[in-house]
PDB file of C-alpha atoms and ligand atoms in Angstrom:
ATOM      1  CA  MET M  13     -37.947  -5.736 -14.594  1.00 89.00           C
ATOM      2  CA  VAL M  14     -34.757  -7.766 -14.878  1.00 97.00           C
ATOM      3  CA  GLU M  15     -33.404  -8.281 -18.365  1.00 98.00           C
ATOM      4  CA  ILE M  16     -30.782 -10.634 -19.745  1.00 98.00           C
ATOM      5  CA  ALA M  17     -28.239  -9.718 -22.396  1.00 99.00           C
ATOM      6  CA  PRO M  18     -26.529 -12.921 -23.573  1.00 98.00           C
ATOM      7  CA  SER M  19     -22.979 -12.316 -24.796  1.00 98.00           C
ATOM      8  CA  ILE M  20     -22.147 -13.988 -28.098  1.00 98.00           C
ATOM      9  CA  LEU M  21     -18.501 -14.188 -26.980  1.00 98.00           C
ATOM     10  CA  SER M  22     -19.294 -17.726 -25.795  1.00 98.00           C
ATOM     11  CA  ALA M  23     -21.516 -18.631 -28.767  1.00 98.00           C
ATOM     12  CA  ASP M  24     -20.775 -21.193 -31.450  1.00 97.00           C
ATOM     13  CA  PHE M  25     -19.927 -18.880 -34.380  1.00 97.00           C
ATOM     14  CA  THR M  26     -20.537 -21.637 -36.895  1.00 98.00           C
ATOM     15  CA  ARG M  27     -24.198 -21.517 -35.820  1.00 98.00           C
ATOM     16  CA  LEU M  28     -24.499 -17.900 -34.727  1.00 98.00           C
ATOM     17  CA  GLY M  29     -27.831 -17.081 -36.396  1.00 98.00           C
ATOM     18  CA  GLU M  30     -29.471 -20.196 -35.005  1.00 98.00           C
ATOM     19  CA  GLN M  31     -28.139 -19.576 -31.493  1.00 98.00           C
ATOM     20  CA  ILE M  32     -29.303 -15.946 -31.497  1.00 98.00           C
ATOM     21  CA  ALA M  33     -32.765 -16.998 -32.680  1.00 98.00           C
ATOM     22  CA  ALA M  34     -32.928 -19.495 -29.811  1.00 98.00           C
ATOM     23  CA  ILE M  35     -32.140 -16.941 -27.106  1.00 98.00           C
ATOM     24  CA  GLU M  36     -34.456 -14.352 -28.660  1.00 98.00           C
ATOM     25  CA  HIS M  37     -37.287 -16.865 -28.548  1.00 98.00           C
ATOM     26  CA  ALA M  38     -36.416 -17.796 -24.942  1.00 98.00           C
ATOM     27  CA  GLY M  39     -36.779 -14.209 -23.706  1.00 98.00           C
ATOM     28  CA  ALA M  40     -33.445 -12.418 -24.072  1.00 98.00           C
ATOM     29  CA  ALA M  41     -33.769  -8.625 -24.017  1.00 98.00           C
ATOM     30  CA  TYR M  42     -30.579  -7.710 -25.918  1.00 99.00           C
ATOM     31  CA  VAL M  43     -27.714  -9.339 -27.781  1.00 99.00           C
ATOM     32  CA  HIS M  44     -24.443  -8.323 -26.113  1.00 99.00           C
ATOM     33  CA  VAL M  45     -21.473  -8.067 -28.495  1.00 99.00           C
ATOM     34  CA  ASP M  46     -17.997  -7.820 -26.975  1.00 98.00           C
ATOM     35  CA  VAL M  47     -15.645  -5.818 -29.146  1.00 99.00           C
ATOM     36  CA  MET M  48     -11.945  -6.145 -28.221  1.00 98.00           C
ATOM     37  CA  ASP M  49      -8.960  -4.551 -29.929  1.00 98.00           C
ATOM     38  CA  GLY M  50      -5.930  -6.335 -28.456  1.00 98.00           C
ATOM     39  CA  HIS M  51      -4.754  -3.021 -26.937  1.00 98.00           C
ATOM     40  CA  PHE M  52      -7.307  -1.916 -24.382  1.00 98.00           C
ATOM     41  CA  VAL M  53      -7.806  -5.568 -23.432  1.00 98.00           C
ATOM     42  CA  PRO M  54      -5.507  -8.524 -24.112  1.00 98.00           C
ATOM     43  CA  ASN M  55      -7.787 -10.203 -26.638  1.00 98.00           C
ATOM     44  CA  LEU M  56      -9.158  -9.659 -30.134  1.00 98.00           C
ATOM     45  CA  THR M  57     -12.727 -10.317 -31.135  1.00 98.00           C
ATOM     46  CA  VAL M  58     -15.156  -8.875 -33.638  1.00 98.00           C
ATOM     47  CA  GLY M  59     -15.939  -5.624 -35.428  1.00 98.00           C
ATOM     48  CA  PRO M  60     -18.868  -3.962 -37.228  1.00 98.00           C
ATOM     49  CA  PHE M  61     -18.934  -6.751 -39.806  1.00 98.00           C
ATOM     50  CA  ILE M  62     -20.224  -9.272 -37.233  1.00 98.00           C
ATOM     51  CA  VAL M  63     -22.665  -6.717 -35.786  1.00 98.00           C
ATOM     52  CA  GLU M  64     -24.105  -6.433 -39.284  1.00 98.00           C
ATOM     53  CA  SER M  65     -24.626 -10.217 -39.386  1.00 98.00           C
ATOM     54  CA  VAL M  66     -26.178 -10.212 -35.908  1.00 98.00           C
ATOM     55  CA  ARG M  67     -28.493  -7.415 -37.081  1.00 98.00           C
ATOM     56  CA  ARG M  68     -29.820  -9.665 -39.841  1.00 98.00           C
ATOM     57  CA  ALA M  69     -30.382 -12.516 -37.375  1.00 98.00           C
ATOM     58  CA  THR M  70     -32.536 -10.760 -34.762  1.00 98.00           C
ATOM     59  CA  GLN M  71     -35.019  -8.015 -33.908  1.00 98.00           C
ATOM     60  CA  LEU M  72     -33.455  -7.612 -30.465  1.00 98.00           C
ATOM     61  CA  PRO M  73     -31.501  -4.457 -29.672  1.00 99.00           C
ATOM     62  CA  ILE M  74     -27.765  -4.985 -30.094  1.00 99.00           C
ATOM     63  CA  ASP M  75     -25.668  -3.948 -27.094  1.00 99.00           C
ATOM     64  CA  ALA M  76     -22.130  -3.242 -28.315  1.00 99.00           C
ATOM     65  CA  HIS M  77     -19.564  -3.229 -25.514  1.00 99.00           C
ATOM     66  CA  LEU M  78     -16.496  -1.482 -26.926  1.00 99.00           C
ATOM     67  CA  MET M  79     -13.296  -2.557 -25.199  1.00 99.00           C
ATOM     68  CA  ILE M  80     -11.207  -0.551 -27.636  1.00 98.00           C
ATOM     69  CA  GLU M  81      -8.962   2.491 -27.541  1.00 98.00           C
ATOM     70  CA  ASN M  82     -10.219   5.647 -29.257  1.00 98.00           C
ATOM     71  CA  PRO M  83     -13.808   4.438 -29.549  1.00 98.00           C
ATOM     72  CA  ASP M  84     -14.801   7.732 -31.258  1.00 98.00           C
ATOM     73  CA  ASN M  85     -13.259   6.379 -34.472  1.00 98.00           C
ATOM     74  CA  PHE M  86     -15.690   3.456 -34.600  1.00 98.00           C
ATOM     75  CA  ILE M  87     -18.981   4.691 -33.132  1.00 98.00           C
ATOM     76  CA  GLY M  88     -20.370   5.583 -36.577  1.00 98.00           C
ATOM     77  CA  ALA M  89     -19.410   2.210 -38.005  1.00 98.00           C
ATOM     78  CA  PHE M  90     -21.043   0.255 -35.185  1.00 99.00           C
ATOM     79  CA  ALA M  91     -24.197   2.361 -35.363  1.00 99.00           C
ATOM     80  CA  ALA M  92     -24.363   1.911 -39.150  1.00 99.00           C
ATOM     81  CA  ALA M  93     -23.898  -1.848 -38.688  1.00 99.00           C
ATOM     82  CA  GLY M  94     -26.988  -1.938 -36.492  1.00 98.00           C
ATOM     83  CA  ALA M  95     -25.899  -1.446 -32.882  1.00 99.00           C
ATOM     84  CA  ASN M  96     -28.612   0.136 -30.708  1.00 99.00           C
ATOM     85  CA  LEU M  97     -26.624   0.579 -27.509  1.00 99.00           C
ATOM     86  CA  ILE M  98     -22.932   1.443 -27.389  1.00 99.00           C
ATOM     87  CA  SER M  99     -20.829   1.481 -24.239  1.00 99.00           C
ATOM     88  CA  VAL M 100     -17.283   2.750 -23.787  1.00 99.00           C
ATOM     89  CA  HIS M 101     -14.665   2.613 -21.053  1.00 98.00           C
ATOM     90  CA  PRO M 102     -13.650   6.028 -19.649  1.00 98.00           C
ATOM     91  CA  GLU M 103      -9.944   5.052 -19.737  1.00 98.00           C
ATOM     92  CA  ALA M 104     -10.154   4.478 -23.500  1.00 98.00           C
ATOM     93  CA  THR M 105     -11.157   7.995 -24.522  1.00 98.00           C
ATOM     94  CA  TYR M 106      -9.726  11.449 -23.736  1.00 98.00           C
ATOM     95  CA  HIS M 107     -13.069  13.275 -23.744  1.00 98.00           C
ATOM     96  CA  LEU M 108     -15.734  11.027 -22.320  1.00 98.00           C
ATOM     97  CA  HIS M 109     -18.497  13.621 -22.503  1.00 98.00           C
ATOM     98  CA  ARG M 110     -17.816  14.155 -26.207  1.00 98.00           C
ATOM     99  CA  THR M 111     -17.761  10.407 -26.852  1.00 98.00           C
ATOM    100  CA  ILE M 112     -21.171  10.068 -25.190  1.00 99.00           C
ATOM    101  CA  SER M 113     -22.482  12.858 -27.437  1.00 98.00           C
ATOM    102  CA  TYR M 114     -21.152  11.037 -30.511  1.00 98.00           C
ATOM    103  CA  ILE M 115     -23.018   7.878 -29.472  1.00 99.00           C
ATOM    104  CA  HIS M 116     -26.248   9.839 -29.089  1.00 99.00           C
ATOM    105  CA  GLN M 117     -25.681  11.674 -32.375  1.00 98.00           C
ATOM    106  CA  ALA M 118     -25.328   8.272 -34.023  1.00 99.00           C
ATOM    107  CA  GLY M 119     -28.835   7.454 -32.768  1.00 98.00           C
ATOM    108  CA  CYS M 120     -27.798   4.954 -30.081  1.00 99.00           C
ATOM    109  CA  ARG M 121     -28.243   4.674 -26.340  1.00 99.00           C
ATOM    110  CA  ALA M 122     -24.977   5.480 -24.568  1.00 99.00           C
ATOM    111  CA  GLY M 123     -23.320   3.578 -21.738  1.00 99.00           C
ATOM    112  CA  VAL M 124     -20.153   3.946 -19.687  1.00 99.00           C
ATOM    113  CA  VAL M 125     -18.293   0.967 -18.287  1.00 99.00           C
ATOM    114  CA  LEU M 126     -16.558   0.649 -14.929  1.00 98.00           C
ATOM    115  CA  ASN M 127     -13.727  -1.858 -14.654  1.00 98.00           C
ATOM    116  CA  PRO M 128     -13.336  -3.588 -11.275  1.00 98.00           C
ATOM    117  CA  ALA M 129     -10.571  -1.141 -10.256  1.00 98.00           C
ATOM    118  CA  THR M 130     -12.224   1.950 -11.756  1.00 98.00           C
ATOM    119  CA  PRO M 131     -13.832   4.150  -9.105  1.00 98.00           C
ATOM    120  CA  LEU M 132     -17.369   5.499  -9.458  1.00 98.00           C
ATOM    121  CA  ALA M 133     -15.860   8.994  -9.448  1.00 98.00           C
ATOM    122  CA  MET M 134     -14.778   8.416 -13.062  1.00 98.00           C
ATOM    123  CA  ILE M 135     -18.390   8.664 -14.218  1.00 97.00           C
ATOM    124  CA  GLU M 136     -19.913  11.035 -11.651  1.00 98.00           C
ATOM    125  CA  GLU M 137     -19.852  14.015 -14.028  1.00 98.00           C
ATOM    126  CA  VAL M 138     -21.604  12.137 -16.832  1.00 98.00           C
ATOM    127  CA  VAL M 139     -24.097  10.027 -14.899  1.00 98.00           C
ATOM    128  CA  ASN M 140     -26.927  12.304 -16.024  1.00 98.00           C
ATOM    129  CA  ASP M 141     -25.838  12.069 -19.669  1.00 98.00           C
ATOM    130  CA  VAL M 142     -25.794   8.295 -20.074  1.00 99.00           C
ATOM    131  CA  ASP M 143     -28.569   5.772 -20.560  1.00 99.00           C
ATOM    132  CA  TYR M 144     -26.795   3.020 -18.660  1.00 99.00           C
ATOM    133  CA  VAL M 145     -23.761   2.224 -16.569  1.00 99.00           C
ATOM    134  CA  LEU M 146     -22.111  -1.146 -17.152  1.00 99.00           C
ATOM    135  CA  VAL M 147     -20.348  -2.522 -14.089  1.00 99.00           C
ATOM    136  CA  MET M 148     -17.638  -5.067 -14.850  1.00 99.00           C
ATOM    137  CA  SER M 149     -17.582  -7.868 -12.318  1.00 99.00           C
ATOM    138  CA  VAL M 150     -14.459  -9.390 -13.933  1.00 99.00           C
ATOM    139  CA  ASN M 151     -11.514  -7.757 -15.661  1.00 98.00           C
ATOM    140  CA  PRO M 152     -12.552  -7.355 -19.289  1.00 98.00           C
ATOM    141  CA  GLY M 153     -11.005  -9.476 -22.007  1.00 98.00           C
ATOM    142  CA  PHE M 154     -12.318 -13.001 -21.619  1.00 98.00           C
ATOM    143  CA  GLY M 155     -15.471 -14.971 -20.978  1.00 98.00           C
ATOM    144  CA  GLY M 156     -15.778 -17.579 -18.259  1.00 98.00           C
ATOM    145  CA  GLN M 157     -13.987 -15.710 -15.460  1.00 98.00           C
ATOM    146  CA  LYS M 158     -14.888 -15.714 -11.784  1.00 98.00           C
ATOM    147  CA  PHE M 159     -17.202 -13.031 -10.382  1.00 98.00           C
ATOM    148  CA  ILE M 160     -15.386 -10.506  -8.152  1.00 98.00           C
ATOM    149  CA  PRO M 161     -17.391 -10.217  -4.873  1.00 98.00           C
ATOM    150  CA  SER M 162     -16.535  -6.545  -4.159  1.00 98.00           C
ATOM    151  CA  THR M 163     -18.869  -5.763  -7.093  1.00 98.00           C
ATOM    152  CA  PHE M 164     -21.894  -6.062  -4.767  1.00 98.00           C
ATOM    153  CA  GLU M 165     -20.814  -3.049  -2.745  1.00 98.00           C
ATOM    154  CA  LYS M 166     -20.041  -1.093  -5.907  1.00 98.00           C
ATOM    155  CA  LEU M 167     -23.500  -1.829  -7.307  1.00 98.00           C
ATOM    156  CA  ARG M 168     -25.106  -0.503  -4.137  1.00 98.00           C
ATOM    157  CA  ARG M 169     -23.001   2.669  -4.239  1.00 98.00           C
ATOM    158  CA  LEU M 170     -23.780   3.155  -7.923  1.00 98.00           C
ATOM    159  CA  ARG M 171     -27.512   2.762  -7.266  1.00 98.00           C
ATOM    160  CA  THR M 172     -27.266   5.479  -4.601  1.00 98.00           C
ATOM    161  CA  LEU M 173     -25.304   7.745  -6.946  1.00 98.00           C
ATOM    162  CA  ILE M 174     -27.918   7.310  -9.681  1.00 98.00           C
ATOM    163  CA  GLN M 175     -30.809   7.959  -7.286  1.00 98.00           C
ATOM    164  CA  THR M 176     -29.273  11.016  -5.645  1.00 98.00           C
ATOM    165  CA  SER M 177     -28.223  12.578  -8.943  1.00 98.00           C
ATOM    166  CA  GLY M 178     -31.655  12.107 -10.500  1.00 97.00           C
ATOM    167  CA  SER M 179     -30.080  10.134 -13.346  1.00 98.00           C
ATOM    168  CA  ARG M 180     -32.238   7.806 -15.424  1.00 98.00           C
ATOM    169  CA  ALA M 181     -29.312   5.487 -16.117  1.00 98.00           C
ATOM    170  CA  ARG M 182     -29.944   1.778 -15.827  1.00 98.00           C
ATOM    171  CA  ILE M 183     -27.410  -0.561 -14.256  1.00 98.00           C
ATOM    172  CA  GLU M 184     -25.976  -3.402 -16.321  1.00 99.00           C
ATOM    173  CA  ILE M 185     -23.550  -5.982 -14.967  1.00 99.00           C
ATOM    174  CA  ASP M 186     -21.052  -8.064 -16.922  1.00 99.00           C
ATOM    175  CA  GLY M 187     -18.789 -10.932 -15.947  1.00 98.00           C
ATOM    176  CA  GLY M 188     -19.168 -14.203 -14.089  1.00 98.00           C
ATOM    177  CA  ILE M 189     -22.956 -13.977 -13.874  1.00 98.00           C
ATOM    178  CA  GLY M 190     -24.888 -17.230 -13.450  1.00 98.00           C
ATOM    179  CA  ILE M 191     -27.852 -18.720 -11.590  1.00 98.00           C
ATOM    180  CA  GLU M 192     -25.796 -18.780  -8.382  1.00 98.00           C
ATOM    181  CA  ASN M 193     -25.394 -14.995  -8.152  1.00 98.00           C
ATOM    182  CA  ALA M 194     -28.144 -13.542 -10.398  1.00 98.00           C
ATOM    183  CA  ALA M 195     -30.563 -12.867  -7.555  1.00 97.00           C
ATOM    184  CA  ALA M 196     -27.879 -11.264  -5.413  1.00 98.00           C
ATOM    185  CA  VAL M 197     -26.684  -8.850  -8.104  1.00 98.00           C
ATOM    186  CA  VAL M 198     -30.283  -7.823  -8.784  1.00 98.00           C
ATOM    187  CA  ALA M 199     -30.814  -7.195  -5.068  1.00 97.00           C
ATOM    188  CA  ALA M 200     -27.712  -4.977  -5.111  1.00 98.00           C
ATOM    189  CA  GLY M 201     -29.075  -2.901  -7.995  1.00 98.00           C
ATOM    190  CA  ALA M 202     -28.334  -4.606 -11.327  1.00 98.00           C
ATOM    191  CA  GLU M 203     -31.172  -4.417 -13.866  1.00 98.00           C
ATOM    192  CA  ILE M 204     -29.581  -5.880 -17.000  1.00 98.00           C
ATOM    193  CA  LEU M 205     -27.479  -9.029 -16.633  1.00 98.00           C
ATOM    194  CA  VAL M 206     -24.906  -9.900 -19.283  1.00 99.00           C
ATOM    195  CA  ALA M 207     -24.180 -13.608 -19.417  1.00 98.00           C
ATOM    196  CA  GLY M 208     -21.832 -15.382 -21.816  1.00 98.00           C
ATOM    197  CA  SER M 209     -20.742 -18.798 -20.589  1.00 98.00           C
ATOM    198  CA  ALA M 210     -23.860 -19.208 -18.408  1.00 98.00           C
ATOM    199  CA  VAL M 211     -25.983 -19.105 -21.577  1.00 98.00           C
ATOM    200  CA  PHE M 212     -24.004 -19.958 -24.725  1.00 98.00           C
ATOM    201  CA  GLY M 213     -21.538 -22.125 -22.820  1.00 98.00           C
ATOM    202  CA  LYS M 214     -24.352 -24.534 -21.914  1.00 98.00           C
ATOM    203  CA  PRO M 215     -25.582 -27.366 -24.116  1.00 97.00           C
ATOM    204  CA  ASP M 216     -29.050 -25.765 -24.399  1.00 98.00           C
ATOM    205  CA  PRO M 217     -28.662 -21.954 -24.414  1.00 98.00           C
ATOM    206  CA  ALA M 218     -32.430 -21.301 -24.521  1.00 98.00           C
ATOM    207  CA  LYS M 219     -33.017 -23.433 -21.433  1.00 98.00           C
ATOM    208  CA  ALA M 220     -30.036 -21.860 -19.661  1.00 98.00           C
ATOM    209  CA  LEU M 221     -31.398 -18.399 -20.442  1.00 98.00           C
ATOM    210  CA  ARG M 222     -34.843 -19.229 -19.036  1.00 98.00           C
ATOM    211  CA  GLU M 223     -33.264 -20.619 -15.862  1.00 98.00           C
ATOM    212  CA  LEU M 224     -31.132 -17.513 -15.461  1.00 98.00           C
ATOM    213  CA  LEU M 225     -34.117 -15.239 -15.975  1.00 98.00           C
ATOM    214  CA  ASP M 226     -36.084 -17.214 -13.379  1.00 97.00           C
ATOM    215  CA  ALA M 227     -33.222 -17.059 -10.881  1.00 97.00           C
ATOM    216  CA  ALA M 228     -32.865 -13.300 -11.378  1.00 97.00           C
ATOM    217  CA  SER M 229     -36.592 -12.553 -11.330  1.00 94.00           C
ATOM    218  CA  VAL M 230     -37.347 -14.342  -8.048  1.00 83.00           C
ATOM    219  CA  GLN M 231     -35.357 -11.707  -6.263  1.00 53.00           C
ATOM    220  CA  ALA M 232     -37.011  -8.918  -8.219  1.00 58.00           C
ATOM    221  CA  SER M 233     -40.520 -10.051  -7.321  1.00 61.00           C
ATOM    222  CA  GLU M 234     -39.585 -10.568  -3.667  1.00 60.00           C
ATOM    223  CA  ARG M 235     -38.168  -7.065  -3.658  1.00 58.00           C
ATOM    224  CA  SER M 236     -41.319  -5.532  -5.132  1.00 58.00           C
ATOM    225  CA  LEU M 237     -43.401  -7.206  -2.370  1.00 58.00           C
ATOM    226  CA  ALA M 238     -41.111  -5.872   0.355  1.00 52.00           C
TER     227      ALA M 238
HETATM  228  C1  DX5 D  27     -15.676  -9.846 -20.794  1.00 72.17           C
HETATM  229  C2  DX5 D  27     -16.923  -9.485 -21.560  1.00 72.17           C
HETATM  230  C3  DX5 D  27     -18.130 -10.226 -21.146  1.00 72.17           C
HETATM  231  C4  DX5 D  27     -18.054 -11.728 -21.278  1.00 72.17           C
HETATM  232  C5  DX5 D  27     -18.815 -12.292 -20.130  1.00 72.17           C
HETATM  233  O1  DX5 D  27     -14.676  -8.964 -21.143  1.00 72.17           O
HETATM  234  O2  DX5 D  27     -17.214  -8.103 -21.422  1.00 72.17           O
HETATM  235  O3  DX5 D  27     -19.306  -9.715 -21.780  1.00 72.17           O
HETATM  236  O4  DX5 D  27     -18.600 -12.220 -22.463  1.00 72.17           O
HETATM  237  O5  DX5 D  27     -18.643 -13.648 -20.115  1.00 72.17           O
HETATM  238  P1  DX5 D  27     -19.077 -14.528 -18.874  1.00 72.17           P
HETATM  239  O6  DX5 D  27     -20.554 -14.307 -18.670  1.00 72.17           O
HETATM  240  O7  DX5 D  27     -18.719 -15.896 -19.291  1.00 72.17           O
HETATM  241  O8  DX5 D  27     -18.284 -14.039 -17.678  1.00 72.17           O
HETATM  242 ZN1   ZN D  28     -19.201  -7.392 -22.271  1.00 72.17          ZN
END
């Protein structure tokens, strides 16, 4: 089943609770929170404080995407604030396996993130230890960027890696996702679609979410008939 994780990066923060309630009601599966430190990526966003507010606004699992250096220092704080899933970039930590253990010890599902230029080999040794792999289809740091087409091939190779290794990891995709490419990324292996501007950047986020879910699910049902 395809799931959508709207990213609040493109939300109206003056009406955050209301906007999250709208997408929850419309069928979102997660709330994706983009955490940026101004070092690992050239932008600054939010910390555990906002995750705590999001936690009070929704029952949905919170998917914290940490684009920060030394994520080990903050895993406890994000878990305590209410994050349910925490993903980290392999380049941002010295001991990825240990970081994944910390996420699990904090009671969260653990994900690893692949930047567009990061090879699959970076996560091969931990693919059986993680709950999901997040494939970046733009360079992290900003919402509203253009989808990088080479991601399709990477998704297919990742799906093969997961199948052959017996991993139970799910595949999440993040960056430039919209109704025009949702079906294609699902066909290539994506199971959870992050969408910022395609949901919260639209005048009616709930309607945009339903349309995205429809666009993504058509492909999924066609695939299950095949
Ligand atoms: C980018 C973030 C994304 C971003 C996606 O660094 O990781 O989650 O919000 O935004 P869109 O969907 O607009 O590309
Ligand atoms: Zn993200």
